[in-house]
Amino acid sequence: MDGLVSNPASSFLASIDLNFRAAMAFLDLPEGLAERIIQCNSTYTVRFGVRLRGRMYSFVGWRSVHSEHCEPVKGGIRYAPDSDAEEVEALAALMTLKCALVDVPFGGSKGALKIDPREWTPQELERITRRFTQELNKRGLIGPGLNVPAPDVGTSEREMAWMVDEFRRANPTDVVNARACVTGKPLSKGGIAGRTEATGRGVQFAIQCYLRDTRTAGISGRRDLKGASVIVQGFGNVGYHSGKFLSEDDGARIVLIAERDGFVSNPEGLPVEALKQHQLRTGSILGFEGATSFAGEMSGIEEECDILIPAAMENAIHIENAERIKARLVVEAANGPVTFQADRILRSGGATILPDLYVNAGGVVVSYFEWVKNLTHIPFGLMERRRRERRNHTIATALERMTGKTFPADMRDEFLEGGAEIDLVRSGLEDVMRSAWSNIADLLASQPKLGDYRTAAYTVAIRRIAAAYEAIGI
Ligand code: GLU
């Protein structure tokens, strides 16, 4: 099979290729289809200039469309100084697999701008983002039915707001659905409640699904997170929300958080929200009181813990450091944080890995809800909220009359509440994460030879993509 063209110097694309081949061994696809599925359909490179600080600056960016078996295609845009076309192609392939696994109706795409956002002011970043959007628009690489970007590393709802605004300006006669041209927007620009927290929330649901499933090893046989020690690598949006939810909702101890300039640790558990406030104030997690700070390159991910959550960049766990990782459960909140070889080393040492295409799918799932909300032009729950509140009120009153007792005050509000957008988004996301977990775990249980959750997840995803290709006859 002539699959991805992978550069051995960068193991991210090569790892996806190898994972794909591992799953292929368990699938009996018609000749040539596997190659069609794994190949990246197109990668557009754009170079453009922006006049800033009294001179012209040139920028380079990419948008890859990995698969159009389902349209629009979907995936984030990252702003990172080390991005290149190969990385973007690997990320786009992962988007195709991720969307298929969680059954959201998108093909996979991804974009990047080779830029260090910390070197530019917000005003400069706005001008750069608007120019990039114009270039994408010219080539049909942004649009509600074509290609729908979202935030990724180095971008946030701010960049999405600029992009949607620029897209509307460039397409003044097509305003009705224009808001659906990107997701991850601020609420005031057509965003949805719960999109910013979505990937971290999905990480929490993924771990809960794993622990509740009695077929899994749990954490040393345990099935809940109370007191479990967790190390988080990367304290951006995903690392922060994962750590916050696991500690505040589930009682886990976040014992160490690592960033590019060092790590902070506290065996009692770090107060994640306070640490975030410290990072926002000072620009670093180091120097946080109530924790020991370790400055420098040492990453901290090799320390003792129950769960390791790599939530930063690809290839964080590789052939050089995999043997020193002590966590029993590695939860891939980032895209591609464990290389193919490192995966084998971790598993042969007895660790379990929950794979990226499942663990971090929460972002694109809630993006899907946002896109649907933009296209239907009606907030989720609007039609039935009051009716549900009235019905629940009637049930509560009936119960009180029949039993002669009053409804417990602490449950009353939650019971009567008719379903705000955030509750519907969280429950929709939980449902999707649970179904995807069942698909993966059931397949692995029925075919133990698959060997691990990643191969099972790839198999579920590839089967769905193959079925879509077969159905459309290409
Ligand atoms: N950038 C996120 C990811 O890697 C979200 C993509 C999206 O919402 O389209 O999954």
PDB file of C-alpha atoms in Angstrom, residues 3 5-6 20 50 54 77 81 107 118 135 197 262-263 307 311 314 329 351 385 393 397 431:
ATOM      1  CA  GLY A   3      -0.005   5.391   1.836  1.00  0.00           C
ATOM      2  CA  VAL A   5       4.447  10.050   2.268  1.00  0.00           C
ATOM      3  CA  SER A   6       6.167  10.164   5.596  1.00  0.00           C
ATOM      4  CA  PHE A  20      -3.413   2.985  10.219  1.00  0.00           C
ATOM      5  CA  VAL A  50       1.235  42.196   5.886  1.00  0.00           C
ATOM      6  CA  GLY A  54       6.647  50.180   9.175  1.00  0.00           C
ATOM      7  CA  ILE A  77      -6.090  26.205  12.698  1.00  0.00           C
ATOM      8  CA  PRO A  81       6.430  28.661  15.107  1.00  0.00           C
ATOM      9  CA  GLY A 107     -14.354  15.074   6.600  1.00  0.00           C
ATOM     10  CA  ARG A 118       3.504  35.779  21.576  1.00  0.00           C
ATOM     11  CA  GLU A 135      -6.489  33.808   1.274  1.00  0.00           C
ATOM     12  CA  GLU A 197     -14.250  23.729  27.902  1.00  0.00           C
ATOM     13  CA  GLY A 262       9.376  23.991  33.797  1.00  0.00           C
ATOM     14  CA  PHE A 263       6.860  22.371  36.112  1.00  0.00           C
ATOM     15  CA  ILE A 307      -2.578   8.941  35.217  1.00  0.00           C
ATOM     16  CA  ALA A 311      -2.101  17.815  26.660  1.00  0.00           C
ATOM     17  CA  GLU A 314       2.736  15.804  19.263  1.00  0.00           C
ATOM     18  CA  LEU A 329      -2.800   5.065  32.346  1.00  0.00           C
ATOM     19  CA  ALA A 351       0.576   0.816  30.664  1.00  0.00           C
ATOM     20  CA  ARG A 385     -37.484  24.594  27.872  1.00  0.00           C
ATOM     21  CA  HIS A 393     -43.185  21.376  38.312  1.00  0.00           C
ATOM     22  CA  THR A 397     -46.299  19.036  43.069  1.00  0.00           C
ATOM     23  CA  ASP A 431     -23.675  10.758  25.123  1.00  0.00           C
TER      24      ASP A 431
END
